[in-house]
XYZ file of C-alpha atoms in Angstrom:
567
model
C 102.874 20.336 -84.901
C 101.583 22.473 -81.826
C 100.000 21.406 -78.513
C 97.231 21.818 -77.331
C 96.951 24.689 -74.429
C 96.250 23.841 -71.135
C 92.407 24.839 -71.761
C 92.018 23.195 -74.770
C 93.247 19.675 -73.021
C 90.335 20.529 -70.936
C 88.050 21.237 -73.275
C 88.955 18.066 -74.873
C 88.085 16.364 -71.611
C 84.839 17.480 -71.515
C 83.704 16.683 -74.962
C 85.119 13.548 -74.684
C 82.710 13.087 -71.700
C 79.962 14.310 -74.047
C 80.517 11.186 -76.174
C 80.490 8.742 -74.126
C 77.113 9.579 -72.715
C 75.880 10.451 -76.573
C 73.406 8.298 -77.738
C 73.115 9.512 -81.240
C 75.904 7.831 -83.427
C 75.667 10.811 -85.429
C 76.722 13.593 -83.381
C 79.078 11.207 -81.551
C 80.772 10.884 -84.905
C 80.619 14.516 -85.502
C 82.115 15.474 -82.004
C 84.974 12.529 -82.210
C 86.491 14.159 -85.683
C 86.433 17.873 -83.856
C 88.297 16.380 -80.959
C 90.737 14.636 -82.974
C 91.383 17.493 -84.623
C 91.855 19.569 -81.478
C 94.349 17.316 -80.253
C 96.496 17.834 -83.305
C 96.754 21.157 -82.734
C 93.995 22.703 -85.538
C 92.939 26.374 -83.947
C 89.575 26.338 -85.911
C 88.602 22.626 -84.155
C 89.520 24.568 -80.749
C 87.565 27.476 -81.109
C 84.205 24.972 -82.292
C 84.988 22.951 -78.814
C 84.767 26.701 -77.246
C 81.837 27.699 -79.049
C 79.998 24.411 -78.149
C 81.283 23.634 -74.912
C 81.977 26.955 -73.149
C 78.072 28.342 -72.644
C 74.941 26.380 -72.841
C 71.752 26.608 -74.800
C 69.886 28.770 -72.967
C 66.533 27.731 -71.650
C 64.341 30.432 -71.478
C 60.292 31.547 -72.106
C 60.736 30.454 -75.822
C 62.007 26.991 -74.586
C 65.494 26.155 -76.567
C 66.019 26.430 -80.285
C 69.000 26.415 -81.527
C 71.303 24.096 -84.347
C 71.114 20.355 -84.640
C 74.987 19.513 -83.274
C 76.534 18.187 -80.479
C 77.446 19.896 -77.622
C 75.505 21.565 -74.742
C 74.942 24.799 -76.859
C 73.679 22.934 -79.938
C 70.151 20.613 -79.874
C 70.886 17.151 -79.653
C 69.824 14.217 -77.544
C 72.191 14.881 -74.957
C 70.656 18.800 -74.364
C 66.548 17.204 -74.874
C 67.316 14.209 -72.361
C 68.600 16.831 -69.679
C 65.404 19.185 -70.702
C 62.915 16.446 -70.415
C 64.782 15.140 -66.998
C 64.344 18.822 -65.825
C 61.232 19.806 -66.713
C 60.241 16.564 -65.005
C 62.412 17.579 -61.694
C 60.165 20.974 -62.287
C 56.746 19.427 -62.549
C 57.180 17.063 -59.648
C 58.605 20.166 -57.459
C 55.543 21.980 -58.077
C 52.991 18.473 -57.707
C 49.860 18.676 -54.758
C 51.326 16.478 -52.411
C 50.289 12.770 -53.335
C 49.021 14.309 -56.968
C 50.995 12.698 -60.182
C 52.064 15.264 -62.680
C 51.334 14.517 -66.131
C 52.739 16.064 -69.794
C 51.733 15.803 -73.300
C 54.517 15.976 -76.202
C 54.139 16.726 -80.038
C 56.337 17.062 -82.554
C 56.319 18.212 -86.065
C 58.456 16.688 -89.074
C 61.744 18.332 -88.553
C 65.245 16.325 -88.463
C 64.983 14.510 -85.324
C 62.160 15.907 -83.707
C 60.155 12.423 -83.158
C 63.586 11.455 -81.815
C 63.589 14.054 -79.405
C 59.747 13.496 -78.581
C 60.020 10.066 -77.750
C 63.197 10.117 -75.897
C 61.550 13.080 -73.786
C 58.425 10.970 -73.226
C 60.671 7.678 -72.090
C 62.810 9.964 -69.607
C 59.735 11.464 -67.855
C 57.993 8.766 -67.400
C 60.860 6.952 -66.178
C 61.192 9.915 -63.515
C 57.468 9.406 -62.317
C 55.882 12.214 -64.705
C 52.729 10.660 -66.607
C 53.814 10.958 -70.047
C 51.315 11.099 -73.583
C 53.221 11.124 -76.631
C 50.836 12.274 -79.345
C 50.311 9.154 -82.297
C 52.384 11.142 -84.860
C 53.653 14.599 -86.263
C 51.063 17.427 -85.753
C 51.127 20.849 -85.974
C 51.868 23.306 -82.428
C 48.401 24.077 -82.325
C 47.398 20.282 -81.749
C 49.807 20.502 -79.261
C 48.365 23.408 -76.995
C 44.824 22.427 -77.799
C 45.897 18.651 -76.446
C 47.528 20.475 -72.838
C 44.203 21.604 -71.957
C 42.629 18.955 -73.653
C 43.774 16.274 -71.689
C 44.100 18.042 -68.521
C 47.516 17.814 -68.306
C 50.403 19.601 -65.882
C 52.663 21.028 -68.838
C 53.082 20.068 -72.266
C 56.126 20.159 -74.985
C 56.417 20.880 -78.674
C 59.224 19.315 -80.517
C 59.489 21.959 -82.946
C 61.687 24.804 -84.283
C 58.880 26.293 -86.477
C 60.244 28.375 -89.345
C 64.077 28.400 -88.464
C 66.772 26.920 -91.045
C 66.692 22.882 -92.071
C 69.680 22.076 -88.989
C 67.849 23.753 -86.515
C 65.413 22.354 -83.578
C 63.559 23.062 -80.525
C 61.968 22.277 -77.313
C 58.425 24.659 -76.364
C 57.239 24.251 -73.140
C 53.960 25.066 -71.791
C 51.836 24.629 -68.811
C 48.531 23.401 -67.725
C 46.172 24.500 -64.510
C 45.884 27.785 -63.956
C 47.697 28.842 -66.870
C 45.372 27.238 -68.987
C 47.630 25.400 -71.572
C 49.820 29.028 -72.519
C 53.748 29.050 -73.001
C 55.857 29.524 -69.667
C 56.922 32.977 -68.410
C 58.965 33.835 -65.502
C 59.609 32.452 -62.867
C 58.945 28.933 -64.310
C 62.136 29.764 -66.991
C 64.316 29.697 -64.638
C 63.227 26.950 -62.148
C 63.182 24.837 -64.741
C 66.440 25.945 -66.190
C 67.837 25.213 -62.871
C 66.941 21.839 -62.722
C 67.822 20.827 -66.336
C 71.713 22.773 -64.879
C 71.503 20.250 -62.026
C 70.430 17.146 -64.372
C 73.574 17.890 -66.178
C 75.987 18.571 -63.476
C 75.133 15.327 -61.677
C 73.899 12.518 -63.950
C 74.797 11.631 -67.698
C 72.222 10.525 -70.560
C 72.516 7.081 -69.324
C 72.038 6.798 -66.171
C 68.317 8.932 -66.568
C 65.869 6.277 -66.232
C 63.498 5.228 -68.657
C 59.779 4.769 -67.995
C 56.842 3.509 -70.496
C 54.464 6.124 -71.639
C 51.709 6.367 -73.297
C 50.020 7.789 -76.876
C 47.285 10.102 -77.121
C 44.251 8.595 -79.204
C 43.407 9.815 -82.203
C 40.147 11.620 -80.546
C 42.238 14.232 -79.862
C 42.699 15.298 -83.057
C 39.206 14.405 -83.811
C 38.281 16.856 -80.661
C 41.111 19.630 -82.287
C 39.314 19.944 -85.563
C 35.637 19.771 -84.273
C 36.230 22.836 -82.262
C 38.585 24.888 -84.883
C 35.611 24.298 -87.325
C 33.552 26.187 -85.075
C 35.311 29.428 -85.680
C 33.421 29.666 -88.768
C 30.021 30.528 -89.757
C 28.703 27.496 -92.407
C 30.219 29.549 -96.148
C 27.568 31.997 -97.895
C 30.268 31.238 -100.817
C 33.624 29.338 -101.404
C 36.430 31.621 -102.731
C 38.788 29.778 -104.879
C 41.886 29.574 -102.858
C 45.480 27.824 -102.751
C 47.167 26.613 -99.995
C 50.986 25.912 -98.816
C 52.408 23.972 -96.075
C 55.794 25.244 -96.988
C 56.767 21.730 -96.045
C 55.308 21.220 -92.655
C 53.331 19.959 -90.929
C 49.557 21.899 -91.253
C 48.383 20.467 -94.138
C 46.634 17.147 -93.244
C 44.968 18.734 -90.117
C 44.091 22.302 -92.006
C 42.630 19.795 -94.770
C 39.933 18.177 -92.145
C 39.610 21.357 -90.537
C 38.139 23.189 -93.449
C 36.262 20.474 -94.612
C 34.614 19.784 -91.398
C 33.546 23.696 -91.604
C 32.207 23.406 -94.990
C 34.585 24.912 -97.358
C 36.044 23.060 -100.321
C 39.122 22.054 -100.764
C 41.744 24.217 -101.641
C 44.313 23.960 -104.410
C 47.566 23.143 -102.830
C 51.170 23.716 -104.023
C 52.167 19.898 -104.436
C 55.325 20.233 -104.079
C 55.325 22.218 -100.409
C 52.748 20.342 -99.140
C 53.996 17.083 -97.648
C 56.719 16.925 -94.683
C 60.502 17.341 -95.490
C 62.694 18.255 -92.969
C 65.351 19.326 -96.115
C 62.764 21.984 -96.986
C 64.131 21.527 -100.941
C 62.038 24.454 -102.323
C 62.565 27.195 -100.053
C 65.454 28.832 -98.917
C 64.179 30.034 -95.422
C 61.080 28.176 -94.587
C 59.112 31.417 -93.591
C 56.349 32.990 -95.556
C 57.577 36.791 -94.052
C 60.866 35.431 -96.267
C 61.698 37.093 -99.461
C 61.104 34.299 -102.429
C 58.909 31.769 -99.689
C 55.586 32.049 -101.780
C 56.532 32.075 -104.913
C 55.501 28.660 -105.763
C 52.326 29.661 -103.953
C 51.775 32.860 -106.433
C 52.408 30.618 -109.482
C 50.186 28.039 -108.545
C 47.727 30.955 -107.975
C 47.864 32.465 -111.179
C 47.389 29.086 -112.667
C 44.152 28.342 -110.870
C 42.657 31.896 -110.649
C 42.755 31.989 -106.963
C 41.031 34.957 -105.246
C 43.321 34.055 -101.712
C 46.363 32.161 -100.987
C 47.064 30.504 -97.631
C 50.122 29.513 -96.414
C 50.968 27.875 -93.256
C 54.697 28.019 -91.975
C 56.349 25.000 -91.475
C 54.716 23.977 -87.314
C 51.203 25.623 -88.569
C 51.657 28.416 -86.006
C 51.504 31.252 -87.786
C 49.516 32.299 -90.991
C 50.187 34.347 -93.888
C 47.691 35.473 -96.607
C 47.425 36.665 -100.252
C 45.456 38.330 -102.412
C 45.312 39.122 -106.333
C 47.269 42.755 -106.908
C 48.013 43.841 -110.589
C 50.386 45.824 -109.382
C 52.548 42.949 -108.136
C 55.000 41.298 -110.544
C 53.692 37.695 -109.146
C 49.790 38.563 -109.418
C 49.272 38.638 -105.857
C 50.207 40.827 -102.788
C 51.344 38.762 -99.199
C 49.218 41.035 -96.957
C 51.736 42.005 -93.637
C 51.198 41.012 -90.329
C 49.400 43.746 -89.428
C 47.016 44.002 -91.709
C 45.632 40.484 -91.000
C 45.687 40.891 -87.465
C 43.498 44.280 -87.859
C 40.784 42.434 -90.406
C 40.840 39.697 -88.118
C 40.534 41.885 -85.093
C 38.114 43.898 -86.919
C 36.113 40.549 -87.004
C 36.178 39.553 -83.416
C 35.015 42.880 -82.207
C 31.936 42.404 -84.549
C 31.137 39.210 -83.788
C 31.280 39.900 -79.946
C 28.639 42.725 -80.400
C 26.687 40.338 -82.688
C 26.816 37.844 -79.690
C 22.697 37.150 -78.462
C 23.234 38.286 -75.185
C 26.768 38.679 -74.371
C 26.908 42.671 -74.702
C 29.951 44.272 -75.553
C 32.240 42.409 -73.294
C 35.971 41.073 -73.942
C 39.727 41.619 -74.921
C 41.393 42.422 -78.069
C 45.430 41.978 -77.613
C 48.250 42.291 -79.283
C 51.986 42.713 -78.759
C 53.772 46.604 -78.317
C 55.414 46.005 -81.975
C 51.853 45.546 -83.410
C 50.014 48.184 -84.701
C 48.084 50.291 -82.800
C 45.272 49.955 -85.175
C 44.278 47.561 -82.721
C 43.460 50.141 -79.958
C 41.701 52.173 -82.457
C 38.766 48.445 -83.228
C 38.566 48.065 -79.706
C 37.793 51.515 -78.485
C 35.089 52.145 -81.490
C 33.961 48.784 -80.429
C 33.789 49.489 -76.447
C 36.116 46.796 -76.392
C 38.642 46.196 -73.217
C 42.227 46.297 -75.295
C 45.781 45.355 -74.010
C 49.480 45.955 -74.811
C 51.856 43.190 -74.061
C 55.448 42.200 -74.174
C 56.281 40.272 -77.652
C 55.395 36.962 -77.668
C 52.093 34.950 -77.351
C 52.954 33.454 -73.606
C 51.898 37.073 -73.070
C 49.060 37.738 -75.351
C 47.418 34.431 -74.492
C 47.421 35.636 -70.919
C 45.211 38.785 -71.606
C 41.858 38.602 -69.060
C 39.041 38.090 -71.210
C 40.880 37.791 -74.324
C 38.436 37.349 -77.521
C 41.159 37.623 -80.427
C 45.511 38.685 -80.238
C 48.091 38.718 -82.859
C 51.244 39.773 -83.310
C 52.845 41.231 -86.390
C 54.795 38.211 -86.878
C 52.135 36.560 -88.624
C 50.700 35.218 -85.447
C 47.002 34.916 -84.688
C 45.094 33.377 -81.443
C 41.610 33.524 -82.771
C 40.006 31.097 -80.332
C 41.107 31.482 -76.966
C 38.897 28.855 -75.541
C 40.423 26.577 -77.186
C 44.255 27.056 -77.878
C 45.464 29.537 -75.832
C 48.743 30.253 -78.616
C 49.208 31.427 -81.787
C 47.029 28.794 -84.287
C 47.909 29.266 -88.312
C 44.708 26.704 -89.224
C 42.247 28.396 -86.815
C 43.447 31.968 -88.037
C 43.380 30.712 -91.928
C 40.112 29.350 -91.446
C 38.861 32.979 -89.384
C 40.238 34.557 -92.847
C 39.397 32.033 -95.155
C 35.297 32.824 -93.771
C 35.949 36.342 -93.613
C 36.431 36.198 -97.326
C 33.560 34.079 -97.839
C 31.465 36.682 -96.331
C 32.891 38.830 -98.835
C 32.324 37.495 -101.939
C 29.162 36.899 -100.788
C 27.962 40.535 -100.542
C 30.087 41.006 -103.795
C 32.950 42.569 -102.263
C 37.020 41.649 -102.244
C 39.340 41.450 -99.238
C 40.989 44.597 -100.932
C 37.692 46.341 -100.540
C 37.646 45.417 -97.058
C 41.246 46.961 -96.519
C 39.634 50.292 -97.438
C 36.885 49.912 -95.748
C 38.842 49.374 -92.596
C 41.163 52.826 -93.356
C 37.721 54.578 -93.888
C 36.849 53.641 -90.572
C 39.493 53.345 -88.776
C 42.160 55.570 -90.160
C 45.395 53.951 -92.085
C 47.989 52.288 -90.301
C 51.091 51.738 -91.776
C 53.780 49.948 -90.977
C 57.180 48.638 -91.920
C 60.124 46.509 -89.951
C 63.834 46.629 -90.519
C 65.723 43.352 -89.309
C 69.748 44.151 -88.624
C 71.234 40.433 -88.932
C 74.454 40.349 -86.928
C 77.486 37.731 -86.593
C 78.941 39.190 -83.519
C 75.852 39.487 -80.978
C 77.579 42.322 -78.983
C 76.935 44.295 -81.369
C 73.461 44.418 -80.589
C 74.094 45.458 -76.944
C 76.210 48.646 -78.447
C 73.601 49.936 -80.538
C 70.861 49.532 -77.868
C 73.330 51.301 -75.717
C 74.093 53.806 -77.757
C 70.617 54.914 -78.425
C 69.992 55.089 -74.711
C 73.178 56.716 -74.237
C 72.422 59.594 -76.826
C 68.570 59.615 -77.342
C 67.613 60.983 -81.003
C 65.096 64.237 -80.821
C 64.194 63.567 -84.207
C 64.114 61.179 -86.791
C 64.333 62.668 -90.366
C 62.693 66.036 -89.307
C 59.603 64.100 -87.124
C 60.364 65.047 -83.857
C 60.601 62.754 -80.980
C 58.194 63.606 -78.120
C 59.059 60.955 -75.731
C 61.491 57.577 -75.344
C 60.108 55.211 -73.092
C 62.606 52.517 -72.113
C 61.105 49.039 -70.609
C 64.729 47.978 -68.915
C 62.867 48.007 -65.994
C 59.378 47.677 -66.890
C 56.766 50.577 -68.077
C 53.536 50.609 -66.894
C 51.543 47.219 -66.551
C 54.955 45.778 -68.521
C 57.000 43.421 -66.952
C 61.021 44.485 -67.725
C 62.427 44.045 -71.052
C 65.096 45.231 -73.501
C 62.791 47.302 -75.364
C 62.555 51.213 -76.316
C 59.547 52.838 -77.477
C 59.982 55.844 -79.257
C 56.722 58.011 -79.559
C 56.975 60.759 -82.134
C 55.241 64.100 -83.182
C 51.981 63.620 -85.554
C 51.359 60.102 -84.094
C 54.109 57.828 -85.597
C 56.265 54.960 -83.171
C 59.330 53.440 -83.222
C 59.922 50.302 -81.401
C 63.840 48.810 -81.074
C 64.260 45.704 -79.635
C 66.733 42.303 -79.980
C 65.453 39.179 -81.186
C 64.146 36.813 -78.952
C 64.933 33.974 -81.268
C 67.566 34.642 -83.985
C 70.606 37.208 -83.773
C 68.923 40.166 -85.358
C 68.171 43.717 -83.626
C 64.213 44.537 -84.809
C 63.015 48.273 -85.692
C 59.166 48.412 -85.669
C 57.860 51.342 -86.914
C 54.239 52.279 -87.491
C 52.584 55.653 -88.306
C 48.849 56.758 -88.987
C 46.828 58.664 -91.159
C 43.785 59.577 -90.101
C 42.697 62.514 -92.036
C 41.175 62.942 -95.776
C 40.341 60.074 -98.479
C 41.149 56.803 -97.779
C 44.126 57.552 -101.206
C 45.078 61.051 -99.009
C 45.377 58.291 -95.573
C 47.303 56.125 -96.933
C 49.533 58.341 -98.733
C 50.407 60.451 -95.509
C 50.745 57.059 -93.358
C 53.056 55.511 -95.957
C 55.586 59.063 -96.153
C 55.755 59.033 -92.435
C 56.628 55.355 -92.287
C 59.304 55.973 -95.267
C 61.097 58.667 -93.727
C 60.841 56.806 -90.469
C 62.778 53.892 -92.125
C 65.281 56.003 -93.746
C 66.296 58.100 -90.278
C 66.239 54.925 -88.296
C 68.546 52.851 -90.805
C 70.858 55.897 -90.152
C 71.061 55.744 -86.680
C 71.281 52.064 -85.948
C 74.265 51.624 -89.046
């Protein structure tokens, strides 16, 4: 039998240490049967102790996310009660002087989350942060609305939104001036620094525990009240079906549409109540291959003319629509094209205004299409460009309406300043109702916007990796040797964001702007271990057929060069 190294005796030190201050049997199970397998020698139970034990989960804007394990680079109780201890640490730093700080915390129905809430609300309050658990599992939008809401100094969301079954996570956002939006930088890393401190000098136990409260249920009264305002009372009720893919949105979307007039929709029973095991999907993401398909059958059956699907958290929103061309019956419309219909929307309904005048913001991130630009300047509409990520697009000065092409939509910035998949499906939802009422189709509405606005196409290629360096070559190797043309469109200009561009704070992005129009964006994931290719191209001249047919070749030979260059 062979001994353990010299470093793996440490190791086994340290996760030892990890136990004892566990407080979930389950991981301290888990952990015990790795270390006893390290100590007999077993290389693979060494390398896990390395992969847990010798880096952290990194706390960054997006909060942590990562598996449900233990160790300080998985998401367990250990990881949360150092967070929570923190972010407390953080809040009180930053306190007027005599002022108590004060957080709200949601969480959604994923394994352990109300574990983590609670033990997150117990361990601020205990450190002298005022602490307002909301009364049960609720979708991230309740959460945001309930920051600004309540008037509170930060807020958390217990919530890994559409990741695998194992995973979790840990959202953080702020209150005051930043008006209930996700953190950016600096606050990442002061509050990074004092979770690093919390676990350098104190262990799970000895973090005291306070009482705190729970929000009333007014709050989610106050949530839906104002979402139902983002519609105008139904000229008609399309016949729709609705998913929760599992999560969380239903119950609140339910009361939401209700309260705004529209019947109820026909759900997809067996999505629509909370299970962390997510049994019927096997990535709990509507952009997923396979997601809706329990969503397009139910559809068929009832004759539905849209189908709504929230993902798991009720973040984001993905849509629909009946296409005879389709296999299934019905067509998932991308990112982008409800982010341009619902942008499209906004910028009417600002001019519409009785005397606003054409004033405000339409948003979105750099990897969403630019079709945006194009409804905001025929609107005399401000418009802005902003790193990915809705801690960004939230943050846009007079923002009316942002999405990203991620399925992400912040439709009423006056009252959730994130992305909000029951505010956005109800935007759609009376979008369509307007529709149907002039005897028109959301398909009809696509053209109408290429007509208009010219055709913007777009498509995304997602490189899954297992080694994350290799990420880091291929970014360096395009910056290293910079293509001057991808299959026969030639390159006019690379813009790299390393060190900003612009109004852009830094990031590890290039832009690639090409001949005729087209863009390529590269970036890494901010979330998963994938390298992202956005690319988008227009056409602008000819029938609305002749448009889309010259938007779609230049986004297919875009596709085709850049799968060639990136491997």
């Amino acid at each position: 039998m062979s001994q353990p190294n010299p470093v793996d005796a440490e190791r086994v030190a340290i996760a030892e240490a990890w136990i004892a201050q566990d407080p979930d049997p389950e991981t301290r199970a888990e952990l015990a049967a790795i270390v006893e397998a390290a100590r007999e020698g077993d290389a693979a139970a060494s390398a896990d102790l390395a992969d847990r034990f010798d880096t952290r989960l990194a706390f960054g804007t997006a909060g942590l996310r990562g598996e449900i394990a233990a160790g300080p680079n998985r998401m367990n109780r250990v990881l949360v009660s150092q967070a929570a201890a923190g972010l407390a640490g953080y809040l009180l730093e930053h306190a007027e002087p005599g002022a108590t700080p004060s957080v709200v915390i949601g969480y959604d129905g994923r394994k352990n989350s109300a574990v983590f809430a609670r033990d997150s609300a117990a361990i601020m309050a205990g450190a002298g942060v005022r602490a307002v658990l909301l009364p049960h599992m609720l979708p991230t939008p309740v959460l945001a609305f309930a920051v600004r809401h309540l008037g509170t100094s930060a807020g958390v969301m217990v919530t890994a939104s559409h990741n695998p079954p194992n995973d979790n996570g840990y959202k953080v956002y702020l209150g005051g001036a930043h008006h209930g939006s996700q953190i950016v930088a600096p606050a990442d890393a002061e509050i990074a620094a004092h979770i690093l401190r919390v676990a350098e000098s104190t262990t799970v136990p000895e973090l005291a525990r306070g009482d705190f409260e729970t929000a009333p249920e007014s709050v989610i009264d106050e949530y839906v009240r104002q979402t139902a305002l983002v519609a105008d009372p139904p000229a008609a009720q399309p016949r729709v079906v609705y998913t929760a893919m599992h999560g969380v949105g239903w119950e609140t979307a339910a009361r939401v549409l209700a309260v705004a007039g529209f019947d109820a929709p026909v759900v997809v029973a067996d999505q629509i109540s909370p299970d962390p095991a997510f049994p019927t999907v096997a990535f709990p993401n509507p952009e997923e291959p396979g997601a809706m398909d329990l969503s397009f059958a139910r559809a068929r059956q009832a004759g539905a003319e849209l189908v709504i699907a929230n993902d798991p958290d009720a973040d984001r929103l993905a849509i629909a629509i009946p296409d005879h061309a389709s296999p299934e019956g019905y067509r998932r419309l991308t990112g982008n094209e409800v982010g341009l219909l619902l942008g499209w929307r906004a910028a009417r309904r600002v001019m519409a205004a009785p005397g606003a005048g054409l004033h405000g913001t339409l948003a979105c991130s750099i990897v969403s299409s630019p079709g945006l630009e194009a409804v905001a300047r025929v609107h005399g509409l401000d418009f802005q460009a902003t790193l990915t990520g809705f801690k960004w697009i939230s943050r846009a000065p007079d923002l009316v309406f942002g999405f990203e092409e991620a399925l992400g939509y912040l439709v009423n910035p006056e009252t959730v300043r994130d992305k909000d998949g029951i505010s956005a499906a109800l935007a759609f939802l009376s979008l369509a109702a307007e529709l149907k009422a002039r005897g028109t189709s959301v398909a009809d509405h696509l053209d109408e916007f290429v007509e208009r606005f010219g055709c913007f196409a777009s498509a995304q290629i997602s490189l899954r990796v297992t080694d994350l360096s290799r990420i880091g070559e291929i970014m360096a190797s395009l910056r290293a040797r910079p293509p001057a043309e991808i299959d026969g469109i030639r390159v006019e200009r690379i813009e790299d964001l390393t060190h900003g561009f612009g109004a852009l704070p830094p990031s590890d992005v290039l832009r690639i702007v090409l001949e005729g129009g087209g863009r390529v964006m590269v970036r890494p994931s901010g979330t998963e271990p994938k390298l992202k290719v956005y690319i988008d191209a227009v056409g602008a001249e000819g029938t609305v057929a002749e448009r889309r047919a010259a938007a779609s070749d230049a986004v297919a030979r875009l596709e085709a060069g850049m799968r060639e260059l990136i491997g």
